[in-house]
Structures are given as C-alpha cells and as structure tokens.
Tab-separated table of N, CA and C in Angstrom:
chain	number	residue	atom	x	y	z
A	1	UNK	N	16.190	-29.201	-29.092
A	1	UNK	CA	15.922	-28.803	-27.717
A	1	UNK	C	16.392	-27.371	-27.452
A	2	UNK	N	17.597	-27.067	-27.914
A	2	UNK	CA	18.151	-25.736	-27.675
A	2	UNK	C	17.329	-24.668	-28.392
A	3	UNK	N	16.911	-24.985	-29.593
A	3	UNK	CA	16.112	-24.038	-30.366
A	3	UNK	C	14.767	-23.772	-29.684
A	4	UNK	N	14.151	-24.816	-29.158
A	4	UNK	CA	12.880	-24.682	-28.446
A	4	UNK	C	13.057	-23.859	-27.173
A	5	UNK	N	14.169	-24.094	-26.475
A	5	UNK	CA	14.453	-23.341	-25.253
A	5	UNK	C	14.526	-21.845	-25.539
A	6	UNK	N	15.291	-21.475	-26.568
A	6	UNK	CA	15.451	-20.059	-26.883
A	6	UNK	C	14.149	-19.438	-27.387
A	7	UNK	N	13.338	-20.220	-28.083
A	7	UNK	CA	12.038	-19.726	-28.540
A	7	UNK	C	11.143	-19.437	-27.334
A	8	UNK	N	11.078	-20.380	-26.384
A	8	UNK	CA	10.278	-20.180	-25.169
A	8	UNK	C	10.802	-19.004	-24.356
A	9	UNK	N	12.118	-18.901	-24.273
A	9	UNK	CA	12.737	-17.804	-23.522
A	9	UNK	C	12.353	-16.458	-24.135
A	10	UNK	N	12.418	-16.369	-25.445
A	10	UNK	CA	12.091	-15.117	-26.132
A	10	UNK	C	10.622	-14.742	-25.912
A	11	UNK	N	9.738	-15.734	-25.966
A	11	UNK	CA	8.317	-15.463	-25.742
A	11	UNK	C	8.072	-14.984	-24.311
A	12	UNK	N	8.700	-15.642	-23.358
A	12	UNK	CA	8.535	-15.253	-21.954
A	12	UNK	C	9.078	-13.851	-21.717
A	13	UNK	N	10.230	-13.559	-22.290
A	13	UNK	CA	10.841	-12.237	-22.141
A	13	UNK	C	9.924	-11.161	-22.713
A	14	UNK	N	9.332	-11.443	-23.861
A	14	UNK	CA	8.430	-10.480	-24.490
A	14	UNK	C	7.211	-10.229	-23.603
A	15	UNK	N	6.637	-11.305	-23.047
A	15	UNK	CA	5.459	-11.155	-22.182
A	15	UNK	C	5.793	-10.332	-20.939
A	16	UNK	N	6.926	-10.630	-20.323
A	16	UNK	CA	7.324	-9.887	-19.127
A	16	UNK	C	7.595	-8.422	-19.453
A	17	UNK	N	8.191	-8.171	-20.597
A	17	UNK	CA	8.461	-6.789	-21.005
A	17	UNK	C	7.161	-6.024	-21.216
A	18	UNK	N	6.175	-6.696	-21.791
A	18	UNK	CA	4.883	-6.052	-22.017
A	18	UNK	C	4.189	-5.726	-20.697
A	19	UNK	N	4.442	-6.537	-19.674
A	19	UNK	CA	3.844	-6.301	-18.361
A	19	UNK	C	4.596	-5.235	-17.569
A	20	UNK	N	5.753	-4.814	-18.072
A	20	UNK	CA	6.526	-3.776	-17.400
A	20	UNK	C	7.577	-4.310	-16.455
A	21	UNK	N	7.848	-5.607	-16.505
A	21	UNK	CA	8.863	-6.188	-15.626
A	21	UNK	C	10.242	-5.811	-16.123
A	22	UNK	N	11.082	-5.382	-15.178
A	22	UNK	CA	12.483	-5.113	-15.492
A	22	UNK	C	13.334	-5.866	-14.488
A	23	UNK	N	14.291	-6.666	-14.940
A	23	UNK	CA	15.153	-7.380	-14.002
A	23	UNK	C	15.934	-6.402	-13.129
A	24	UNK	N	16.341	-6.827	-11.926
A	24	UNK	CA	17.042	-5.927	-11.004
A	24	UNK	C	18.278	-5.266	-11.603
A	25	UNK	N	18.968	-5.925	-12.498
A	25	UNK	CA	20.185	-5.372	-13.075
A	25	UNK	C	19.936	-4.330	-14.146
A	26	UNK	N	18.687	-4.111	-14.509
A	26	UNK	CA	18.406	-3.198	-15.612
A	26	UNK	C	18.377	-1.733	-15.189
A	27	UNK	N	18.371	-1.466	-13.897
A	27	UNK	CA	18.393	-0.074	-13.449
A	27	UNK	C	19.578	0.118	-12.513
A	28	UNK	N	20.206	1.266	-12.578
A	28	UNK	CA	21.370	1.491	-11.710
A	28	UNK	C	20.957	1.602	-10.244
A	29	UNK	N	21.753	1.020	-9.381
A	29	UNK	CA	21.507	1.086	-7.942
A	29	UNK	C	22.505	2.074	-7.359
A	30	UNK	N	22.008	3.004	-6.570
A	30	UNK	CA	22.878	4.022	-5.993
A	30	UNK	C	23.754	3.411	-4.911
A	31	UNK	N	24.965	3.910	-4.810
A	31	UNK	CA	25.908	3.430	-3.805
A	31	UNK	C	25.373	3.651	-2.398
A	32	UNK	N	24.659	4.740	-2.192
A	32	UNK	CA	24.110	5.036	-0.869
A	32	UNK	C	23.104	3.970	-0.447
A	33	UNK	N	22.340	3.469	-1.398
A	33	UNK	CA	21.356	2.425	-1.094
A	33	UNK	C	22.058	1.148	-0.673
A	34	UNK	N	23.092	0.783	-1.407
A	34	UNK	CA	23.843	-0.428	-1.078
A	34	UNK	C	24.508	-0.276	0.283
A	35	UNK	N	25.073	0.892	0.545
A	35	UNK	CA	25.730	1.145	1.825
A	35	UNK	C	24.727	1.069	2.970
A	36	UNK	N	23.555	1.639	2.789
A	36	UNK	CA	22.527	1.615	3.835
A	36	UNK	C	22.064	0.188	4.103
A	37	UNK	N	21.860	-0.592	3.058
A	37	UNK	CA	21.432	-1.982	3.231
A	37	UNK	C	22.514	-2.790	3.933
A	38	UNK	N	23.760	-2.547	3.595
A	38	UNK	CA	24.864	-3.250	4.249
A	38	UNK	C	24.945	-2.886	5.724
A	39	UNK	N	24.759	-1.611	6.027
A	39	UNK	CA	24.816	-1.158	7.419
A	39	UNK	C	23.709	-1.803	8.241
A	40	UNK	N	22.526	-1.891	7.681
A	40	UNK	CA	21.413	-2.541	8.386
A	40	UNK	C	21.729	-4.013	8.610
A	41	UNK	N	22.287	-4.673	7.625
A	41	UNK	CA	22.651	-6.083	7.764
A	41	UNK	C	23.676	-6.299	8.860
A	42	UNK	N	24.675	-5.448	8.905
A	42	UNK	CA	25.710	-5.550	9.945
A	42	UNK	C	25.105	-5.287	11.319
A	43	UNK	N	24.227	-4.306	11.421
A	43	UNK	CA	23.596	-3.987	12.706
A	43	UNK	C	22.740	-5.147	13.206
A	44	UNK	N	22.002	-5.772	12.322
A	44	UNK	CA	21.170	-6.919	12.709
A	44	UNK	C	22.046	-8.078	13.156
A	45	UNK	N	23.110	-8.352	12.420
A	45	UNK	CA	24.013	-9.444	12.795
A	45	UNK	C	24.655	-9.168	14.150
A	46	UNK	N	25.078	-7.932	14.389
A	46	UNK	CA	25.683	-7.575	15.673
A	46	UNK	C	24.675	-7.730	16.807
A	47	UNK	N	23.434	-7.329	16.575
A	47	UNK	CA	22.402	-7.469	17.605
A	47	UNK	C	22.161	-8.933	17.943
A	48	UNK	N	22.153	-9.783	16.949
A	48	UNK	CA	21.960	-11.220	17.184
A	48	UNK	C	23.108	-11.780	18.007
A	49	UNK	N	24.323	-11.406	17.680
A	49	UNK	CA	25.488	-11.890	18.429
A	49	UNK	C	25.427	-11.406	19.875
A	50	UNK	N	25.125	-10.139	20.079
A	50	UNK	CA	25.067	-9.579	21.436
A	50	UNK	C	23.962	-10.241	22.253
A	51	UNK	N	22.787	-10.383	21.664
A	51	UNK	CA	21.682	-11.021	22.385
A	51	UNK	C	21.983	-12.482	22.702
A	52	UNK	N	22.634	-13.181	21.785
A	52	UNK	CA	23.015	-14.575	22.039
A	52	UNK	C	24.007	-14.658	23.193
A	53	UNK	N	24.960	-13.745	23.217
A	53	UNK	CA	25.951	-13.721	24.292
A	53	UNK	C	25.273	-13.447	25.632
A	54	UNK	N	24.384	-12.457	25.655
A	54	UNK	CA	23.689	-12.130	26.903
A	54	UNK	C	22.836	-13.306	27.382
A	55	UNK	N	22.209	-13.993	26.466
A	55	UNK	CA	21.391	-15.153	26.821
A	55	UNK	C	22.252	-16.242	27.446
A	56	UNK	N	23.408	-16.502	26.843
A	56	UNK	CA	24.300	-17.541	27.366
A	56	UNK	C	24.842	-17.166	28.741
A	57	UNK	N	25.175	-15.896	28.953
A	57	UNK	CA	25.707	-15.450	30.243
A	57	UNK	C	24.641	-15.596	31.327
A	58	UNK	N	23.423	-15.224	31.049
A	58	UNK	CA	22.344	-15.330	32.039
A	58	UNK	C	21.976	-16.779	32.329
A	59	UNK	N	22.148	-17.632	31.349
A	59	UNK	CA	21.772	-19.036	31.509
A	59	UNK	C	22.674	-19.748	32.498
A	60	UNK	N	23.904	-19.303	32.613
A	60	UNK	CA	24.877	-19.979	33.486
A	60	UNK	C	24.757	-19.577	34.916
C-alpha cells in the first residue's frame, strides 16, 4: 500500500510540475505582502465588530 501511494504521488507531482503548478511554499512571500493581508484582515474584523455593536445599540 505504501509503495503504491508513493508511486501515485510521484506521478501526480510530475504531472502538476509539467503543467507549471508550484505549491504556495515554493516561492518566497514578501513581508510587506503578509503585513498588508494582515492589516486588511484586522480592518475587516474591526468593521464587523463596530457594525454589530451599532446594530445592537439601535435595536434597543
């Protein structure tokens, strides 16, 4: 079973490589990109919290 698994894995990896697929970890990600994505995530979460609070205040 293990031998068959690794054989299938190797074939799949070869096919994906031929198609030009590269896993996300294969290229370096710039710190600025990660920081920007984190900032957007925090901003969205803050907006949801603020809007939820405003909704609850108006409802009462």
